[in-house]
PDB file of C-alpha atoms in Angstrom:
ATOM      1  CA  ILE A   4     195.271 255.750 169.026  1.00 92.00           C
ATOM      2  CA  VAL A   5     197.779 258.465 168.082  1.00 91.00           C
ATOM      3  CA  LEU A   6     200.733 260.221 169.698  1.00 90.00           C
ATOM      4  CA  SER A   7     199.441 263.627 168.692  1.00 91.00           C
ATOM      5  CA  GLU A   8     195.902 264.489 167.648  1.00 91.00           C
ATOM      6  CA  ASP A   9     197.251 267.802 166.348  1.00 90.00           C
ATOM      7  CA  TYR A  10     199.504 265.971 163.883  1.00 91.00           C
ATOM      8  CA  PHE A  11     196.981 263.270 162.925  1.00 90.00           C
ATOM      9  CA  LYS A  12     194.200 265.667 161.997  1.00 87.00           C
ATOM     10  CA  ASN A  13     196.509 267.739 159.811  1.00 87.00           C
ATOM     11  CA  ILE A  14     197.025 264.823 157.406  1.00 89.00           C
ATOM     12  CA  TYR A  15     194.898 264.803 154.257  1.00 89.00           C
ATOM     13  CA  LEU A  16     191.490 263.066 154.712  1.00 91.00           C
ATOM     14  CA  HIS A  17     192.156 262.221 158.368  1.00 89.00           C
ATOM     15  CA  HIS A  18     189.411 264.603 159.450  1.00 85.00           C
ATOM     16  CA  PHE A  19     186.962 261.879 158.389  1.00 88.00           C
ATOM     17  CA  PHE A  20     188.223 259.802 161.329  1.00 85.00           C
ATOM     18  CA  SER A  21     188.507 262.588 163.902  1.00 82.00           C
ATOM     19  CA  ASN A  22     185.606 261.253 165.983  1.00 87.00           C
ATOM     20  CA  LYS A  23     187.450 257.922 166.332  1.00 88.00           C
ATOM     21  CA  CYS A  24     190.812 259.479 167.193  1.00 89.00           C
ATOM     22  CA  ILE A  25     192.179 259.054 170.728  1.00 91.00           C
ATOM     23  CA  GLU A  26     195.404 260.818 171.723  1.00 92.00           C
ATOM     24  CA  ILE A  27     197.724 258.886 174.024  1.00 94.00           C
ATOM     25  CA  PRO A  28     201.192 260.460 174.075  1.00 94.00           C
ATOM     26  CA  PRO A  29     204.218 258.632 175.496  1.00 94.00           C
ATOM     27  CA  PHE A  30     205.287 259.074 179.100  1.00 95.00           C
ATOM     28  CA  ILE A  31     208.561 260.251 180.585  1.00 95.00           C
ATOM     29  CA  THR A  32     209.980 259.114 183.911  1.00 90.00           C
ATOM     30  CA  PRO A  33     211.174 261.850 186.282  1.00 84.00           C
ATOM     31  CA  SER A  34     214.909 262.510 186.215  1.00 81.00           C
ATOM     32  CA  SER A  35     216.940 262.265 189.401  1.00 69.00           C
ATOM     33  CA  THR A  36     218.570 265.619 188.713  1.00 67.00           C
ATOM     34  CA  GLN A  37     218.792 268.376 191.271  1.00 63.00           C
ATOM     35  CA  LEU A  38     216.948 271.578 190.478  1.00 66.00           C
ATOM     36  CA  LYS A  39     218.884 273.939 188.249  1.00 68.00           C
ATOM     37  CA  LYS A  40     220.394 277.192 189.351  1.00 67.00           C
ATOM     38  CA  ASN A  41     219.291 280.421 187.733  1.00 78.00           C
ATOM     39  CA  ILE A  42     220.275 281.028 184.105  1.00 84.00           C
ATOM     40  CA  ASN A  43     223.579 282.836 183.698  1.00 82.00           C
ATOM     41  CA  LYS A  44     222.306 285.678 181.504  1.00 83.00           C
ATOM     42  CA  LYS A  45     225.868 286.718 180.676  1.00 86.00           C
ATOM     43  CA  ASN A  46     226.796 283.311 179.275  1.00 91.00           C
ATOM     44  CA  PHE A  47     223.790 281.074 178.681  1.00 96.00           C
ATOM     45  CA  LYS A  48     223.898 277.551 177.236  1.00 97.00           C
ATOM     46  CA  LEU A  49     221.592 276.233 174.540  1.00 98.00           C
ATOM     47  CA  GLY A  50     221.400 272.568 173.563  1.00 98.00           C
ATOM     48  CA  TYR A  51     220.240 270.181 170.850  1.00 98.00           C
ATOM     49  CA  LEU A  52     220.178 266.379 171.065  1.00 98.00           C
ATOM     50  CA  GLY A  53     219.210 264.072 168.214  1.00 97.00           C
ATOM     51  CA  ARG A  54     220.094 263.014 164.683  1.00 97.00           C
ATOM     52  CA  LEU A  55     222.312 265.419 162.758  1.00 98.00           C
ATOM     53  CA  SER A  56     220.120 265.268 159.664  1.00 97.00           C
ATOM     54  CA  ASN A  57     218.910 268.072 157.427  1.00 95.00           C
ATOM     55  CA  GLU A  58     215.297 267.656 158.587  1.00 95.00           C
ATOM     56  CA  LYS A  59     216.365 268.972 162.010  1.00 97.00           C
ATOM     57  CA  GLY A  60     217.244 272.448 160.714  1.00 97.00           C
ATOM     58  CA  LEU A  61     220.531 272.703 162.633  1.00 98.00           C
ATOM     59  CA  GLU A  62     221.955 275.288 160.237  1.00 98.00           C
ATOM     60  CA  TYR A  63     219.516 277.771 161.764  1.00 98.00           C
ATOM     61  CA  LEU A  64     221.132 277.242 165.170  1.00 98.00           C
ATOM     62  CA  ILE A  65     224.448 278.211 163.612  1.00 98.00           C
ATOM     63  CA  ASP A  66     222.849 281.279 162.039  1.00 98.00           C
ATOM     64  CA  VAL A  67     221.359 282.396 165.341  1.00 98.00           C
ATOM     65  CA  SER A  68     224.691 281.801 167.085  1.00 98.00           C
ATOM     66  CA  ASN A  69     226.404 283.989 164.486  1.00 97.00           C
ATOM     67  CA  SER A  70     223.858 286.715 165.229  1.00 97.00           C
ATOM     68  CA  PHE A  71     224.639 286.502 168.954  1.00 97.00           C
ATOM     69  CA  GLN A  72     228.365 286.551 168.209  1.00 96.00           C
ATOM     70  CA  ASN A  73     228.049 289.632 165.996  1.00 95.00           C
ATOM     71  CA  LYS A  74     226.374 291.433 168.902  1.00 95.00           C
ATOM     72  CA  ASN A  75     228.981 290.207 171.421  1.00 95.00           C
ATOM     73  CA  ILE A  76     226.424 288.175 173.376  1.00 96.00           C
ATOM     74  CA  ASN A  77     228.219 285.404 175.252  1.00 96.00           C
ATOM     75  CA  HIS A  78     226.572 282.035 174.783  1.00 97.00           C
ATOM     76  CA  GLU A  79     227.235 278.405 173.929  1.00 98.00           C
ATOM     77  CA  ILE A  80     225.350 276.022 171.671  1.00 98.00           C
ATOM     78  CA  ILE A  81     226.008 272.359 172.457  1.00 98.00           C
ATOM     79  CA  ILE A  82     225.025 269.946 169.690  1.00 98.00           C
ATOM     80  CA  ALA A  83     224.827 266.310 170.779  1.00 98.00           C
ATOM     81  CA  GLY A  84     224.391 263.555 168.232  1.00 98.00           C
ATOM     82  CA  ASN A  85     226.356 261.057 166.168  1.00 98.00           C
ATOM     83  CA  ASP A  86     228.578 263.236 163.979  1.00 97.00           C
ATOM     84  CA  LYS A  87     230.050 260.093 162.395  1.00 96.00           C
ATOM     85  CA  ASP A  88     226.693 258.919 160.996  1.00 97.00           C
ATOM     86  CA  THR A  89     227.429 258.050 157.355  1.00 97.00           C
ATOM     87  CA  ARG A  90     223.780 258.576 156.371  1.00 96.00           C
ATOM     88  CA  PHE A  91     224.149 262.306 156.965  1.00 97.00           C
ATOM     89  CA  LYS A  92     227.874 262.797 156.332  1.00 97.00           C
ATOM     90  CA  GLU A  93     227.400 265.522 153.706  1.00 98.00           C
ATOM     91  CA  TYR A  94     225.044 267.502 155.923  1.00 98.00           C
ATOM     92  CA  ILE A  95     227.322 267.097 158.955  1.00 98.00           C
ATOM     93  CA  LYS A  96     230.253 268.274 156.834  1.00 98.00           C
ATOM     94  CA  PHE A  97     228.168 271.291 155.806  1.00 98.00           C
ATOM     95  CA  LEU A  98     227.294 272.105 159.438  1.00 98.00           C
ATOM     96  CA  LYS A  99     230.894 271.957 160.610  1.00 97.00           C
ATOM     97  CA  PHE A 100     232.082 274.074 157.702  1.00 97.00           C
ATOM     98  CA  LYS A 101     229.323 276.613 158.362  1.00 97.00           C
ATOM     99  CA  SER A 102     230.334 276.851 162.020  1.00 97.00           C
ATOM    100  CA  LEU A 103     234.041 277.441 161.332  1.00 95.00           C
ATOM    101  CA  GLY A 104     235.223 280.571 163.139  1.00 91.00           C
ATOM    102  CA  ASN A 105     232.407 280.387 165.671  1.00 96.00           C
ATOM    103  CA  ASN A 106     233.831 279.173 168.971  1.00 96.00           C
ATOM    104  CA  ASN A 107     230.409 279.315 170.608  1.00 97.00           C
ATOM    105  CA  ILE A 108     229.288 276.110 168.866  1.00 98.00           C
ATOM    106  CA  ARG A 109     230.400 272.745 170.203  1.00 97.00           C
ATOM    107  CA  PHE A 110     229.726 269.344 168.640  1.00 98.00           C
ATOM    108  CA  ILE A 111     230.065 266.699 171.349  1.00 98.00           C
ATOM    109  CA  GLY A 112     229.157 263.631 169.286  1.00 98.00           C
ATOM    110  CA  GLU A 113     227.034 260.674 170.320  1.00 97.00           C
ATOM    111  CA  VAL A 114     226.297 260.491 174.049  1.00 97.00           C
ATOM    112  CA  ASN A 115     225.573 257.578 176.389  1.00 96.00           C
ATOM    113  CA  GLU A 116     222.993 257.716 179.179  1.00 93.00           C
ATOM    114  CA  LYS A 117     225.377 259.240 181.730  1.00 93.00           C
ATOM    115  CA  GLN A 118     226.567 261.855 179.243  1.00 96.00           C
ATOM    116  CA  LYS A 119     222.965 262.589 178.287  1.00 95.00           C
ATOM    117  CA  GLN A 120     222.188 263.416 181.920  1.00 93.00           C
ATOM    118  CA  GLU A 121     225.213 265.716 182.063  1.00 94.00           C
ATOM    119  CA  PHE A 122     224.083 267.380 178.839  1.00 96.00           C
ATOM    120  CA  PHE A 123     220.570 268.119 180.101  1.00 95.00           C
ATOM    121  CA  ASN A 124     221.919 269.313 183.444  1.00 94.00           C
ATOM    122  CA  GLN A 125     224.320 271.845 181.950  1.00 94.00           C
ATOM    123  CA  ILE A 126     222.080 273.523 179.362  1.00 96.00           C
ATOM    124  CA  ASP A 127     219.639 276.340 180.108  1.00 96.00           C
ATOM    125  CA  ILE A 128     217.314 275.931 177.122  1.00 97.00           C
ATOM    126  CA  PHE A 129     216.666 273.026 174.753  1.00 98.00           C
ATOM    127  CA  LEU A 130     216.221 273.800 171.044  1.00 98.00           C
ATOM    128  CA  LEU A 131     214.328 271.759 168.449  1.00 98.00           C
ATOM    129  CA  PRO A 132     214.481 273.661 165.115  1.00 97.00           C
ATOM    130  CA  SER A 133     212.870 270.932 162.966  1.00 96.00           C
ATOM    131  CA  VAL A 134     211.906 271.818 159.407  1.00 96.00           C
ATOM    132  CA  ASN A 135     210.255 268.510 158.431  1.00 89.00           C
ATOM    133  CA  SER A 136     206.460 268.521 158.627  1.00 85.00           C
ATOM    134  CA  PHE A 137     206.528 264.716 159.019  1.00 85.00           C
ATOM    135  CA  GLU A 138     208.064 264.938 162.493  1.00 84.00           C
ATOM    136  CA  ALA A 139     205.030 263.928 164.504  1.00 83.00           C
ATOM    137  CA  PHE A 140     205.977 264.563 168.125  1.00 90.00           C
ATOM    138  CA  GLY A 141     209.585 265.168 169.182  1.00 91.00           C
ATOM    139  CA  ILE A 142     209.811 263.048 172.347  1.00 94.00           C
ATOM    140  CA  VAL A 143     213.217 264.548 173.204  1.00 96.00           C
ATOM    141  CA  GLN A 144     211.284 267.624 174.344  1.00 97.00           C
ATOM    142  CA  LEU A 145     209.859 265.568 177.200  1.00 97.00           C
ATOM    143  CA  GLU A 146     213.346 264.427 178.184  1.00 96.00           C
ATOM    144  CA  ALA A 147     214.580 268.013 178.276  1.00 96.00           C
ATOM    145  CA  MET A 148     211.609 269.175 180.350  1.00 96.00           C
ATOM    146  CA  SER A 149     212.057 266.309 182.811  1.00 95.00           C
ATOM    147  CA  TYR A 150     215.349 268.006 183.751  1.00 94.00           C
ATOM    148  CA  GLY A 151     213.640 271.372 184.172  1.00 93.00           C
ATOM    149  CA  ASN A 152     214.704 272.780 180.807  1.00 95.00           C
ATOM    150  CA  PRO A 153     212.278 274.970 178.859  1.00 96.00           C
ATOM    151  CA  VAL A 154     212.026 274.120 175.158  1.00 98.00           C
ATOM    152  CA  LEU A 155     211.997 276.269 172.029  1.00 98.00           C
ATOM    153  CA  ALA A 156     210.593 274.321 169.082  1.00 98.00           C
ATOM    154  CA  SER A 157     209.424 274.928 165.534  1.00 97.00           C
ATOM    155  CA  ASN A 158     205.735 275.665 165.248  1.00 97.00           C
ATOM    156  CA  LEU A 159     204.933 272.457 163.348  1.00 96.00           C
ATOM    157  CA  PHE A 160     201.870 270.232 163.724  1.00 94.00           C
ATOM    158  CA  GLY A 161     202.573 267.571 166.343  1.00 93.00           C
ATOM    159  CA  VAL A 162     205.893 269.053 167.476  1.00 95.00           C
ATOM    160  CA  ARG A 163     204.120 272.101 168.861  1.00 96.00           C
ATOM    161  CA  SER A 164     201.633 270.079 170.948  1.00 95.00           C
ATOM    162  CA  ILE A 165     203.999 269.556 173.917  1.00 96.00           C
ATOM    163  CA  ILE A 166     204.749 273.247 174.400  1.00 97.00           C
ATOM    164  CA  LYS A 167     201.127 274.236 173.815  1.00 96.00           C
ATOM    165  CA  LYS A 168     200.042 271.796 176.522  1.00 96.00           C
ATOM    166  CA  THR A 169     202.732 272.412 179.146  1.00 97.00           C
ATOM    167  CA  LYS A 170     203.384 276.122 178.442  1.00 97.00           C
ATOM    168  CA  SER A 171     207.024 275.319 179.274  1.00 97.00           C
ATOM    169  CA  GLY A 172     208.674 277.043 176.361  1.00 98.00           C
ATOM    170  CA  TYR A 173     208.010 278.978 173.177  1.00 98.00           C
ATOM    171  CA  LEU A 174     207.231 278.130 169.573  1.00 98.00           C
ATOM    172  CA  PHE A 175     208.978 279.888 166.707  1.00 98.00           C
ATOM    173  CA  LYS A 176     208.347 279.970 162.993  1.00 97.00           C
ATOM    174  CA  SER A 177     210.274 277.184 161.265  1.00 96.00           C
ATOM    175  CA  LYS A 178     213.393 278.425 159.405  1.00 96.00           C
ATOM    176  CA  ASP A 179     212.946 281.928 160.850  1.00 98.00           C
ATOM    177  CA  VAL A 180     216.272 282.873 162.472  1.00 98.00           C
ATOM    178  CA  ASP A 181     215.007 286.248 163.700  1.00 98.00           C
ATOM    179  CA  ASP A 182     212.032 284.672 165.462  1.00 98.00           C
ATOM    180  CA  LEU A 183     214.262 282.030 167.083  1.00 98.00           C
ATOM    181  CA  TYR A 184     216.740 284.748 168.140  1.00 98.00           C
ATOM    182  CA  ASN A 185     213.981 286.782 169.804  1.00 98.00           C
ATOM    183  CA  LYS A 186     212.427 283.769 171.540  1.00 98.00           C
ATOM    184  CA  ILE A 187     215.813 282.802 173.011  1.00 98.00           C
ATOM    185  CA  LEU A 188     216.275 286.310 174.406  1.00 97.00           C
ATOM    186  CA  LEU A 189     212.725 286.250 175.784  1.00 97.00           C
ATOM    187  CA  CYS A 190     213.474 282.939 177.494  1.00 96.00           C
ATOM    188  CA  ILE A 191     216.661 284.393 178.993  1.00 95.00           C
ATOM    189  CA  GLU A 192     215.108 287.650 180.184  1.00 95.00           C
ATOM    190  CA  LYS A 193     212.003 285.952 181.607  1.00 94.00           C
ATOM    191  CA  PRO A 194     213.258 282.493 182.583  1.00 94.00           C
ATOM    192  CA  PHE A 195     210.980 279.578 183.372  1.00 95.00           C
ATOM    193  CA  ASN A 196     210.979 278.073 186.842  1.00 93.00           C
ATOM    194  CA  SER A 197     212.681 274.649 186.637  1.00 93.00           C
ATOM    195  CA  SER A 198     210.475 273.014 189.255  1.00 92.00           C
ATOM    196  CA  GLU A 199     207.360 274.224 187.430  1.00 94.00           C
ATOM    197  CA  VAL A 200     208.660 272.829 184.129  1.00 95.00           C
ATOM    198  CA  ILE A 201     209.191 269.420 185.753  1.00 94.00           C
ATOM    199  CA  LYS A 202     205.805 269.560 187.471  1.00 94.00           C
ATOM    200  CA  LYS A 203     203.933 270.347 184.249  1.00 96.00           C
ATOM    201  CA  VAL A 204     205.615 267.673 182.152  1.00 96.00           C
ATOM    202  CA  GLN A 205     204.692 265.124 184.827  1.00 95.00           C
ATOM    203  CA  LYS A 206     201.131 266.405 184.909  1.00 95.00           C
ATOM    204  CA  TYR A 207     200.542 265.576 181.256  1.00 95.00           C
ATOM    205  CA  TYR A 208     203.200 262.988 180.380  1.00 96.00           C
ATOM    206  CA  SER A 209     203.681 260.811 183.465  1.00 95.00           C
ATOM    207  CA  LYS A 210     203.483 257.024 183.517  1.00 95.00           C
ATOM    208  CA  GLU A 211     200.372 257.297 185.692  1.00 95.00           C
ATOM    209  CA  LYS A 212     198.698 259.570 183.134  1.00 94.00           C
ATOM    210  CA  PHE A 213     199.617 257.118 180.367  1.00 95.00           C
ATOM    211  CA  LYS A 214     198.030 254.206 182.299  1.00 96.00           C
ATOM    212  CA  GLU A 215     194.949 256.287 182.964  1.00 95.00           C
ATOM    213  CA  ASN A 216     194.568 257.068 179.266  1.00 93.00           C
ATOM    214  CA  ILE A 217     194.916 253.393 178.325  1.00 93.00           C
ATOM    215  CA  ASN A 218     192.414 252.287 180.978  1.00 95.00           C
ATOM    216  CA  ASN A 219     189.907 254.875 179.799  1.00 92.00           C
ATOM    217  CA  ILE A 220     189.748 253.169 176.388  1.00 89.00           C
ATOM    218  CA  PHE A 221     188.515 249.982 177.963  1.00 89.00           C
TER     219      PHE A 221
END
């Protein structure tokens, strides 16, 4: 039983076990949020939530923000995560230095459950620019979608499976700032319907679907 068949089968020699592989992804409970208003195309908000470690590719968010800034495109990138984590202090120091002079980037630190809800409610698009091929799923994508947020994620095995299944976002080439830039603009110009995003994530990743998948094994 695996979280992502897409990720499992990409691992060396795992194709020998493909006929015994059963995908059962985690479930997400519906959020109690109200449906979002339309995206403010003149000042949109992008968000990231997770560890501030180098495997997450956050420097590419800063690069894409600099590109928007150079073209006078109003936006905000909100980065949520423990910026006091000593495990990643050098990388966090690098990120903050790299973002100096860019007032469009905001580090809000570690968030509690209430603050997490506020975070997901205020952003227009969730970003997951992972660069590590060992990231197998990216469950935070489900959290973002449960609030009606479309997701832009790196086109990595496992990580890509959520967007490919729900069609509630776009995949971009990992480490490719230009591709990420263009996918953000595409998402702004042709926005996803929030209620449809919520409906699709519940179709594939609800608690009921999870129970059904478990019962089917037996």
